[in-house]
Coordinates of C-alpha atoms and ligand atoms in Angstrom, one line a residue:
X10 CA 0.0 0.0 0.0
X11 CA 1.6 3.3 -1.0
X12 CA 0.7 6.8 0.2
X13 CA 1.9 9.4 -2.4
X14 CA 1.7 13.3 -1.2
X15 CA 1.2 16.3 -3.8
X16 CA 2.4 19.4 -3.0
X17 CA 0.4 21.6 -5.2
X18 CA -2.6 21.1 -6.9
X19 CA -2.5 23.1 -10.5
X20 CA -2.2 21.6 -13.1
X21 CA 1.0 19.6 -12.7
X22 CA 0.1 18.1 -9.4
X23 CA -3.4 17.1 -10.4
X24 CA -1.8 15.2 -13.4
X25 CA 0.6 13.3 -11.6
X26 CA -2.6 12.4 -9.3
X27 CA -4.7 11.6 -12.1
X28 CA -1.3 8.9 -13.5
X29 CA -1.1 7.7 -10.3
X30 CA -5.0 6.9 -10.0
X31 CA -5.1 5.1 -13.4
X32 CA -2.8 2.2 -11.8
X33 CA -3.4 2.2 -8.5
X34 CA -4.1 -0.8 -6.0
X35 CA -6.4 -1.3 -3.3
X36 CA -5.1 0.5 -0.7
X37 CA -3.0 3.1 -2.2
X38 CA -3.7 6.8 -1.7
X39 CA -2.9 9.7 -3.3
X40 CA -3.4 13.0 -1.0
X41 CA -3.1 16.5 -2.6
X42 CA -2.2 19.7 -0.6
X43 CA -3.6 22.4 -2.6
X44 CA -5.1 25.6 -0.4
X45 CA -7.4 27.1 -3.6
X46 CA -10.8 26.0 -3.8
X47 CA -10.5 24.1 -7.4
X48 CA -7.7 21.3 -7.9
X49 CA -6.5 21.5 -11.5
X50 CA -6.2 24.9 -12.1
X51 CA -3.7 26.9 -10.0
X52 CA -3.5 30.1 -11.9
X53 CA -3.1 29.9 -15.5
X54 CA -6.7 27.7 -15.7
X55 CA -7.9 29.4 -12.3
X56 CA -9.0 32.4 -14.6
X57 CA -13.2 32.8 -15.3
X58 CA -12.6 35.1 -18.1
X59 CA -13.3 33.7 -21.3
X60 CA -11.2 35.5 -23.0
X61 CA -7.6 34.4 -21.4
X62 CA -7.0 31.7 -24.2
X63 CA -4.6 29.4 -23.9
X64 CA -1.3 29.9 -26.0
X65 CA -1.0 26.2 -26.7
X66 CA -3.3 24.6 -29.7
X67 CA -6.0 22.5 -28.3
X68 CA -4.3 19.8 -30.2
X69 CA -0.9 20.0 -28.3
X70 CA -3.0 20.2 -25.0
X71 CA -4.0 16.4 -24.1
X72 CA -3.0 15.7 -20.6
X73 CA -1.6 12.2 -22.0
X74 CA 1.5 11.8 -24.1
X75 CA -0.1 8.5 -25.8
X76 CA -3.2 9.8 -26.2
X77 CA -2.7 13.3 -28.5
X78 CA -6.2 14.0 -29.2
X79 CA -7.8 14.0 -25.9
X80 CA -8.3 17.1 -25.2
X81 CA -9.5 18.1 -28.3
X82 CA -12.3 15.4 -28.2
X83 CA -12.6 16.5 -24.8
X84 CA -13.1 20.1 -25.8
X85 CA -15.2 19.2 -29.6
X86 CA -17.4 17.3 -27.4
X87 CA -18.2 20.4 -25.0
X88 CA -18.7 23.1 -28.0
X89 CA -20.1 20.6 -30.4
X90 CA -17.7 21.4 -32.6
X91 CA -15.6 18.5 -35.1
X92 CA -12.7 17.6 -33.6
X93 CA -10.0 18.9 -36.5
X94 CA -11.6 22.0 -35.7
X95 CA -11.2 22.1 -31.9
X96 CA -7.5 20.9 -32.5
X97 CA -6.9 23.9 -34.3
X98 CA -8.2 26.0 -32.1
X99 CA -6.7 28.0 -28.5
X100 CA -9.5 27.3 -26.1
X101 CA -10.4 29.4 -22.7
X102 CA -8.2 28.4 -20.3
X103 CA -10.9 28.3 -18.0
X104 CA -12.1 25.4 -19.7
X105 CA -8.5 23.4 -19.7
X106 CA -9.0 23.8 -15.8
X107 CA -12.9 22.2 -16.3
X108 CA -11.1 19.7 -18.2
X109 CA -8.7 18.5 -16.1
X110 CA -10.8 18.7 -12.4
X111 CA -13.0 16.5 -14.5
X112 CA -10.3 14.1 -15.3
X113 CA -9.3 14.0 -11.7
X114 CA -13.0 13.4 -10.5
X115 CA -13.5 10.4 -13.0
X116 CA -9.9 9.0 -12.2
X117 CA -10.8 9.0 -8.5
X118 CA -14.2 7.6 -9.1
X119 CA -12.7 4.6 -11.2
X120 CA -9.5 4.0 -9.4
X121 CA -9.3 0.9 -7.1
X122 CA -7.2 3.2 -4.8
X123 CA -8.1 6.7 -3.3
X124 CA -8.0 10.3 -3.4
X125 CA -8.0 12.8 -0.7
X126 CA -8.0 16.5 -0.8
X127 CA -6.2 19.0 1.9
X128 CA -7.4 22.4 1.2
X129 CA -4.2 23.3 2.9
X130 CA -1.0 24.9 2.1
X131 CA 1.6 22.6 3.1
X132 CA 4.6 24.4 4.9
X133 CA 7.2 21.5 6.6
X134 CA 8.4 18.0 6.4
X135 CA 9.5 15.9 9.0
X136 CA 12.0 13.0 7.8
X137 CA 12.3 10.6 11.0
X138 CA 10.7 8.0 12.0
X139 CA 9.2 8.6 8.0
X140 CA 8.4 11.1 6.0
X141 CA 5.3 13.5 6.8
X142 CA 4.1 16.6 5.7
X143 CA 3.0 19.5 8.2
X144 CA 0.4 21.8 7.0
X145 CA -0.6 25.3 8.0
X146 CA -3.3 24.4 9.9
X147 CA -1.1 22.2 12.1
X148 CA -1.8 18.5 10.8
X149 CA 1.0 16.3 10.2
X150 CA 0.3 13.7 7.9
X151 CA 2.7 10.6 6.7
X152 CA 3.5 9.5 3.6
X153 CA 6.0 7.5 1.5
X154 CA 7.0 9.3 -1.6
X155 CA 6.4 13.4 -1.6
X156 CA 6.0 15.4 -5.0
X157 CA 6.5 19.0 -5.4
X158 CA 4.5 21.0 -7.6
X159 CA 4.1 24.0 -6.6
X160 CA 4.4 25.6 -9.7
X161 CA 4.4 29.8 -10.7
X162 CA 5.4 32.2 -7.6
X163 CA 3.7 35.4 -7.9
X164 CA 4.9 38.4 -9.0
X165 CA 7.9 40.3 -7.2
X166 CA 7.0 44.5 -6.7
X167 CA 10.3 45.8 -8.4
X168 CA 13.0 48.3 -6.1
X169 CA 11.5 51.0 -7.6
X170 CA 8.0 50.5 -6.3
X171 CA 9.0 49.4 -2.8
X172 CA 7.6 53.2 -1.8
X173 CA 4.1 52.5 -3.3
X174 CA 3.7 48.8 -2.1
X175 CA 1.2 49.8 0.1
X176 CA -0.8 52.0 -1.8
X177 CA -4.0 50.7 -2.8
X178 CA -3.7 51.5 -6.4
X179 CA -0.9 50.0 -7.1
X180 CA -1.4 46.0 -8.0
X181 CA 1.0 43.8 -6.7
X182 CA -0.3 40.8 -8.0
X183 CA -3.0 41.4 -10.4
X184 CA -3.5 37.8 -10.1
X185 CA -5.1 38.5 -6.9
X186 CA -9.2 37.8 -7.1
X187 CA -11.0 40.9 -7.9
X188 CA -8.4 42.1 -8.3
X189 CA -9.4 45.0 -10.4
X190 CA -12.8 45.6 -9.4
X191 CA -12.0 48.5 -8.5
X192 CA -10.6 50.2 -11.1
X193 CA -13.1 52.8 -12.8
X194 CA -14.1 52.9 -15.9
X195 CA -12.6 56.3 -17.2
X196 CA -9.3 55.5 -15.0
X197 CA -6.1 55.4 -16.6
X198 CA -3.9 52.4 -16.2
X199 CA 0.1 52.1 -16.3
X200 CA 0.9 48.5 -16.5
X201 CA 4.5 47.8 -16.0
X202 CA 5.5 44.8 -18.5
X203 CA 4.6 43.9 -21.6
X204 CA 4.6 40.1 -21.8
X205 CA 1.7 37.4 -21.4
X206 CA 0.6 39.3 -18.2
X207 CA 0.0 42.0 -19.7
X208 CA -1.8 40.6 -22.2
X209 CA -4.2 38.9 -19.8
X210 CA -4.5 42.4 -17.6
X211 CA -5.6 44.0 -21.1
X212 CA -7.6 41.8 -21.8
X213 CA -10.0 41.4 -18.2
X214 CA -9.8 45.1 -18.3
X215 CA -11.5 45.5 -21.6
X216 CA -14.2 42.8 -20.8
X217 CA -14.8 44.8 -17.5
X218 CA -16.1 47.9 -20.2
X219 CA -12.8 50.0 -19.1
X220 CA -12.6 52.4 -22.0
X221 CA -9.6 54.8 -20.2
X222 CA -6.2 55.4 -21.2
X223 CA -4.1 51.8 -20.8
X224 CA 0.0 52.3 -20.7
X225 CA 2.2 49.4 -20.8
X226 CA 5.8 49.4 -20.9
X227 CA 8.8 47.7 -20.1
X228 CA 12.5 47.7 -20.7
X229 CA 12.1 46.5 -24.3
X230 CA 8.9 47.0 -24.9
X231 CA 9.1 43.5 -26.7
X232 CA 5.6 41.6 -26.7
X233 CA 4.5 38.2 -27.3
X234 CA 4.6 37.3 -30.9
X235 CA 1.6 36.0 -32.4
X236 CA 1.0 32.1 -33.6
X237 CA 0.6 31.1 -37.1
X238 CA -0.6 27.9 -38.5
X239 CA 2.8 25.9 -40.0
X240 CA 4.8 22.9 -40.0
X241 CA 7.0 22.5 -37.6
X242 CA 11.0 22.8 -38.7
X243 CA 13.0 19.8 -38.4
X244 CA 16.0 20.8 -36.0
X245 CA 19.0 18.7 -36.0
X246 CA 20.8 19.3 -32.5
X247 CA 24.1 17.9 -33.7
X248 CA 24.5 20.4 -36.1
X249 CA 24.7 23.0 -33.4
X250 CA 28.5 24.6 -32.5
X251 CA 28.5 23.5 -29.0
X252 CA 30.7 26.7 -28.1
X253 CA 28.5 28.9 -29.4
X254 CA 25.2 27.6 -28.9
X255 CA 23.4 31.0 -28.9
X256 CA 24.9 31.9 -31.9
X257 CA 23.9 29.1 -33.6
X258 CA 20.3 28.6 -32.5
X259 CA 19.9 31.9 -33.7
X260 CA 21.3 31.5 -36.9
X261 CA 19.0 28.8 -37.6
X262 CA 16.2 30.5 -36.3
X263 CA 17.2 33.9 -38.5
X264 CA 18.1 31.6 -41.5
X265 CA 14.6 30.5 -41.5
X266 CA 12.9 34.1 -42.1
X267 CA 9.6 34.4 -41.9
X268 CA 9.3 31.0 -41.1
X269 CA 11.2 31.4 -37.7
X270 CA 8.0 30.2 -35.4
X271 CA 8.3 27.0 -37.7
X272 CA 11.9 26.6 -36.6
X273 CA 11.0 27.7 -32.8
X274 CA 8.9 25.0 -32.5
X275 CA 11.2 22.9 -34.1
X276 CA 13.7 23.6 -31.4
X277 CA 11.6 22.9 -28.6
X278 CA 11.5 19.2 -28.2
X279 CA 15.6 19.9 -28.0
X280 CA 15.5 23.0 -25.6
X281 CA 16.1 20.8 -22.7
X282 CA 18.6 19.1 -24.0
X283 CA 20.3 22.1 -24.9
X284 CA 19.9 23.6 -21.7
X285 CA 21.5 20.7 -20.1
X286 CA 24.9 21.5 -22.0
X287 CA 25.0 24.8 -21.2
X288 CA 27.1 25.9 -18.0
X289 CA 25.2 27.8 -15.1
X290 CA 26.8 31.1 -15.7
X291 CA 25.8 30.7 -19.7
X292 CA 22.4 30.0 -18.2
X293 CA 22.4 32.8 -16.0
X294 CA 23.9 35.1 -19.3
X295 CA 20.7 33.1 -20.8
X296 CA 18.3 34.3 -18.1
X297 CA 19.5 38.3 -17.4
X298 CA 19.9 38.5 -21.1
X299 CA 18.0 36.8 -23.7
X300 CA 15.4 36.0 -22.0
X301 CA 12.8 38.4 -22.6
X302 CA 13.9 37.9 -26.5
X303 CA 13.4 34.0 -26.0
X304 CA 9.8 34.6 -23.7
X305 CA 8.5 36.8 -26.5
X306 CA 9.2 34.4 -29.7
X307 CA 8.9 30.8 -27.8
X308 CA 5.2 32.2 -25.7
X309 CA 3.4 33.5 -28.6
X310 CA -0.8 34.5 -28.5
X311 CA -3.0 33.2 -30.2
X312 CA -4.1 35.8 -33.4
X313 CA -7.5 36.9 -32.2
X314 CA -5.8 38.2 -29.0
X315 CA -3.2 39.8 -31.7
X316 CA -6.0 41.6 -33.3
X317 CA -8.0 42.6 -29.9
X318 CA -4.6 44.5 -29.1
X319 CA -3.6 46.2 -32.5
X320 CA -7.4 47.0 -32.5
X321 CA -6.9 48.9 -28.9
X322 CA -3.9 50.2 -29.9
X323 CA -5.3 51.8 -33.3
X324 CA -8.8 52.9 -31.1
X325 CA -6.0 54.8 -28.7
X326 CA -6.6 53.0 -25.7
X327 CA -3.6 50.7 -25.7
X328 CA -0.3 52.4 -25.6
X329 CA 2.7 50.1 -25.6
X330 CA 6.2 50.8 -25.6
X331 CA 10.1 51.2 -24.0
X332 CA 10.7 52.6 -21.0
X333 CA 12.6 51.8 -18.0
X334 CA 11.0 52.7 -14.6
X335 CA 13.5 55.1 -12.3
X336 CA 10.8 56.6 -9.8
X337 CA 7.9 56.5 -8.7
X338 CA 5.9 59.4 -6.5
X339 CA 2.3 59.8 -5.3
X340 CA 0.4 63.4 -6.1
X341 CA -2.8 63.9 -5.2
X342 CA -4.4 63.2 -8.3
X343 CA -2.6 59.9 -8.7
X344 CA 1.2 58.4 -9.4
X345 CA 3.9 60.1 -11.1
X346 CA 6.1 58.0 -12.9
X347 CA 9.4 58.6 -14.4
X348 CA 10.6 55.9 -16.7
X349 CA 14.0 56.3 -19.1
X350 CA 12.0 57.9 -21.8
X351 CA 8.9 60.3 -20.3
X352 CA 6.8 61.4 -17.5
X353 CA 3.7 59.7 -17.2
X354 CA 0.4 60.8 -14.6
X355 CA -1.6 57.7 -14.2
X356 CA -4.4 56.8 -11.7
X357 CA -3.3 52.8 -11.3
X358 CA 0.0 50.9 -11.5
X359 CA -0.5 47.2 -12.6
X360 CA 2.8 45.3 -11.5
X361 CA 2.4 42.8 -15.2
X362 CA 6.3 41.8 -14.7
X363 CA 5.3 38.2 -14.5
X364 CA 6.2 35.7 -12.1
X365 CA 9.2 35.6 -9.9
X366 CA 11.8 33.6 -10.9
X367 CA 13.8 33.4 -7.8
X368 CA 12.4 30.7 -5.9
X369 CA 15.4 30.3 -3.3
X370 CA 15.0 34.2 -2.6
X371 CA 11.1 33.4 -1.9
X372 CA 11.7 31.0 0.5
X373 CA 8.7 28.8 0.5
X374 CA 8.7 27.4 3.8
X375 CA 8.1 23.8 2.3
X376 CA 10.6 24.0 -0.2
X377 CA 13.5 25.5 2.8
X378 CA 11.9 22.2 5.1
X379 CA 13.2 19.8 2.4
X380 CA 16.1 21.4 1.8
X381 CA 16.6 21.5 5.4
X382 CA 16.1 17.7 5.7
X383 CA 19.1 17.4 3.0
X384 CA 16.5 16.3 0.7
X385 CA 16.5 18.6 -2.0
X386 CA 18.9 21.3 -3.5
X387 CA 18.4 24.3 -5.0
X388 CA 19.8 24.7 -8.4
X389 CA 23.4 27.4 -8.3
X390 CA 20.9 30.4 -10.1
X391 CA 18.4 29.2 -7.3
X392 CA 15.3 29.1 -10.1
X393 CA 14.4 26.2 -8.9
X394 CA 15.6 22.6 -7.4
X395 CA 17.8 20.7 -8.7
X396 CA 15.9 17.2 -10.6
X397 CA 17.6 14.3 -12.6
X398 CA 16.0 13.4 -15.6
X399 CA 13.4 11.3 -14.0
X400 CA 12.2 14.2 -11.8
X401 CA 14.0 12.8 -8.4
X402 CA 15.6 15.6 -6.1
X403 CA 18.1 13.6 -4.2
X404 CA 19.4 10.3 -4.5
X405 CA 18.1 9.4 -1.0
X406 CA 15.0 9.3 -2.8
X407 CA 10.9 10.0 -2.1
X408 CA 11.2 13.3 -3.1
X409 CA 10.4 14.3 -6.8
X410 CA 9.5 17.8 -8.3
X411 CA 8.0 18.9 -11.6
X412 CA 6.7 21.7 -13.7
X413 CA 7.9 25.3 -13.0
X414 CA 9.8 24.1 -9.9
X415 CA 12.3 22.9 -11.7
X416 CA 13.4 26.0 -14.3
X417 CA 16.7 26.0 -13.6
X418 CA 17.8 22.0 -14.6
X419 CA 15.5 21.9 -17.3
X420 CA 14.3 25.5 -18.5
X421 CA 11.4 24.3 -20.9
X422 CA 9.9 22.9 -18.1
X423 CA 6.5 25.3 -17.5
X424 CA 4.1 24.0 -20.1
X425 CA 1.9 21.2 -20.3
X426 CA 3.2 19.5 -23.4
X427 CA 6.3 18.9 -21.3
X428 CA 4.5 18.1 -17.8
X429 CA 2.4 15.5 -18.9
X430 CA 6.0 13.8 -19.9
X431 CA 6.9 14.4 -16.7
X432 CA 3.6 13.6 -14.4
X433 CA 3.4 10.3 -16.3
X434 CA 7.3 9.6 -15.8
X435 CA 7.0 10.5 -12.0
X436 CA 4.0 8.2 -11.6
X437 CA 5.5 5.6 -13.1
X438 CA 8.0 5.3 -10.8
X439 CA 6.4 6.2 -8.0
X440 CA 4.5 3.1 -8.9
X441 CA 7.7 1.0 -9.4
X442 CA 9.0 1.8 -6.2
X443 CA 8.4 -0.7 -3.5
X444 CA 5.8 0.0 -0.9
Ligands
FAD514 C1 -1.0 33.1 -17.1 C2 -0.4 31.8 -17.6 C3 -0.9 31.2 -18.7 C4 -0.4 30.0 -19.1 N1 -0.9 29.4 -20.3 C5 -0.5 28.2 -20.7 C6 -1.1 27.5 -21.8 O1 -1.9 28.1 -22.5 N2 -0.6 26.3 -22.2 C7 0.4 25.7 -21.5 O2 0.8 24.6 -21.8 N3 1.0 26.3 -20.4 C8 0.6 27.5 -20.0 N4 1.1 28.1 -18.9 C9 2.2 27.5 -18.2 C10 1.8 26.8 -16.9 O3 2.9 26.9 -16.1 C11 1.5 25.3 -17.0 O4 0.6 25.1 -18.0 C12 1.0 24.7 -15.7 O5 -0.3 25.3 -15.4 C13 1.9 24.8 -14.5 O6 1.2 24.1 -13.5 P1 1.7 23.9 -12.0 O7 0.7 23.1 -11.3 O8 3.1 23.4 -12.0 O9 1.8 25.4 -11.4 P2 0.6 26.4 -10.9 O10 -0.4 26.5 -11.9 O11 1.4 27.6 -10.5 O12 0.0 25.6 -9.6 C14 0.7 25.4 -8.4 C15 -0.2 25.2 -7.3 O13 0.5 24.9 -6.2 C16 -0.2 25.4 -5.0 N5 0.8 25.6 -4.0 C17 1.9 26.3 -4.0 N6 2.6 26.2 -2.8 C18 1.9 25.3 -2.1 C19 2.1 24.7 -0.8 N7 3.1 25.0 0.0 N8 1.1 23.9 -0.3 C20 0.1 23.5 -1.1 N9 -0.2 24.0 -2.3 C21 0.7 24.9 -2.8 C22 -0.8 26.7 -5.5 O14 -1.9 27.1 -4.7 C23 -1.1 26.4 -7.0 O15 -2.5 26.0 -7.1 C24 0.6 29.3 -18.5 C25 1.2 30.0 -17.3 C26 0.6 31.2 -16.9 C27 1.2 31.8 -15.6

């Protein structure tokens, strides 16, 4: 009899569950820690607004490596709609989440083992006599084998904000629920970032009938690129100069012109690879440097968000561009801002910079408890923890990690078609093991 523990019930952790309950025994148990009312979902599919669409193709969405077309049979079925058409198509994230709580549900209902929910957020292990899991609420519960998905942290308020954090128009984490409710309709808006966030903020803003002035900039001003139907590029990794791997990658990339998202998606079923070979100060050169270059080609939107956009921006209402934040100062009739390029007056700041990638700075009380425990490292750039290629975080073993939570080893490690690889890898194994 085996008792697995999830730490982390988005997406990732729900799919190792849903592996796991596929093959279990009589007996076995599979407990998820997950404090947010929904398991499944955690913030990408934790959204209600219809228009946050997914940046993945329905068709690249299943949560099973062998079986590619699920979700869009899943999602054809629900908007009685022919498959070929729902594979084509970037569905409401909101309805990935339905998808996969509805997984789990029926994978708990048929499994001959069992699931249990702890609408907790788990903050310590304990490692002797056996493993257990301490939540906030003061429970300790043992198990056997612990997986760590706790996936995206939220979004870090930059230095020069730190005199505004308390403000209550500036938005920390726009994640937050209602998080703009109460933002009027006339008010004008300076989102700081330009990538996905953004997008999203845009985008809930619009549907809540904002018609003022929206601002968004960032360093580069560089956003997401915008999908187009193609075949993917074959990408031979050998034929990469292995001292100058950026070099190259963009070479091919360039050398494919307008066919570059082609060759990006080529490149992807590599990246991990790749990223393996580099050394951690060429990762961390990756991560200060090119990344925003990399987020903006490799997470593209789909094109009707493109158009909504460029329609904004056209109408007036959308104002995108460079500019590097150097103060900020409250007035009476709202913030001051003083970026590298111009003075702007707005009445809100929306902190759009995107999740924090510096985990080991966070310090997530669970994730310092296994470290503690000598059970887990974090990786030298401290993205993430360290994982070997079957998603263990120690050779003592029991512990295992997936998803976002493992950035730095692996990099392309935050989207489903790679999680579902790795749920399916970790349940395996977790199944393997001996009870
Ligand atoms: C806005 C956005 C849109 C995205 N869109 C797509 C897309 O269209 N397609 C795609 O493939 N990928 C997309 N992604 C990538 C996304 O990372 C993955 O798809 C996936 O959702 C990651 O799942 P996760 O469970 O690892 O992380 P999360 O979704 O971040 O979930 C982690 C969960 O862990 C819980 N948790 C954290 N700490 C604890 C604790 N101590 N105890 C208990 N619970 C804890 C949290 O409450 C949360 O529910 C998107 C990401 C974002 C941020």
């Amino acid at each position: 009899m085996k008792k697995i523990g999830i730490v982390g019930g988005g997406a990732a952790g729900a799919l190792v569950a849903i592996h796991l309950l596929e093959t279990f025994e009589s007996g076995d148990e599979v407990l998820i820690f997950e404090p947010s009312l929904e398991v499944g979902r955690g913030v990408p599919y934790g959204t209600s607004e219809p228009m946050h669409l997914l940046n993945v193709r329905c068709s690249n969405m299943s949560a099973f490596v062998d079986r590619p077309h699920h979700f869009s049979e899943w999602y054809a079925r629900a908007m009685e709609i022919p498959v070929s058409d729902a594979g084509k198509q970037f569905a409401p994230r909101c309805e990935y989440g339905r998808y996969i709580g509805e997984l789990l549900m029926l994978a708990a209902e048929n499994s001959a083992g069992h699931l249990t929910v702890i609408r907790e957020r788990a903050i310590e292990i304990q490692n002797l006599p056996t493993l257990s899991v301490k939540t906030e609420g003061g429970a300790t519960i043992p198990i056997d084998e612990l997986v760590l998905a706790t996936g995206h942290l939220g979004p870090r308020t930059p230095t020069e904000l730190e005199v505004i954090e308390d403000s209550p128009h500036y938005l920390r984490n726009p994640w937050a629920p209602n998080a703009l409710s109460c933002i009027e309709s006339q008010d004008s808006v300076l989102i700081l970032g330009t990538g996905l966030t953004m997008v999203d903020l845009v985008l809930s803003l619009v549907s809540r009938g904002h018609s003022g002035l929206i601002l968004a900039r960032s360093r580069r001003g560089l956003i997401p690129r915008t999908h187009r139907l193609g075949t993917t590029l074959p990408f031979d990794p050998s034929s990469l100069d292995r001292r100058h791997l950026a070099k190259s990658l963009i070479d091919f990339l360039r050398a494919a012109g307008d066919n570059w998202r082609a060759a990006m998606d080529g490149i992807r079923p590599h990246t991990q690879d790749i990223w393996e070979q580099l050394s951690w100060e060429d990762r961390r050169r990756f991560v200060s440097r090119l990344r925003p270059f990399w987020d903006a080609h490799r997470h593209r939107i789909p094109e009707v968000t493109s158009e909504i956009l460029q329609g904004l921006v056209e109408l007036g209402r959308l104002d995108i561009g460079i500019g590097r934040l150097k103060s900020v100062t409250v007035e009476s009739d709202g913030f001051r801002v003083e970026t590298s390029t111009e003075l702007i007056r707005t009445d809100w700041i929306l902190n759009c910079t995107g999740p924090d990638l510096q985990v080991e700075r966070a310090k997530i009380p669970i994730l310092e408890s296994v470290i503690a425990h000598g059970l887990a490292t974090y990786d030298p750039l401290g993205l993430g923890l360290i994982v070997d290629s079957d998603g263990r975080t120690s050779r003592a073993g029991h512990v295992w990690a997936l998803g976002p939570l493992c950035r730095g080893s692996r990099w392309e490690t935050t989207a489903v078609p790679e999680i579902r690889g790795q749920a399916a890898r970790i349940a395996e194994l977790l199944m393997r093991a001996p009870a």
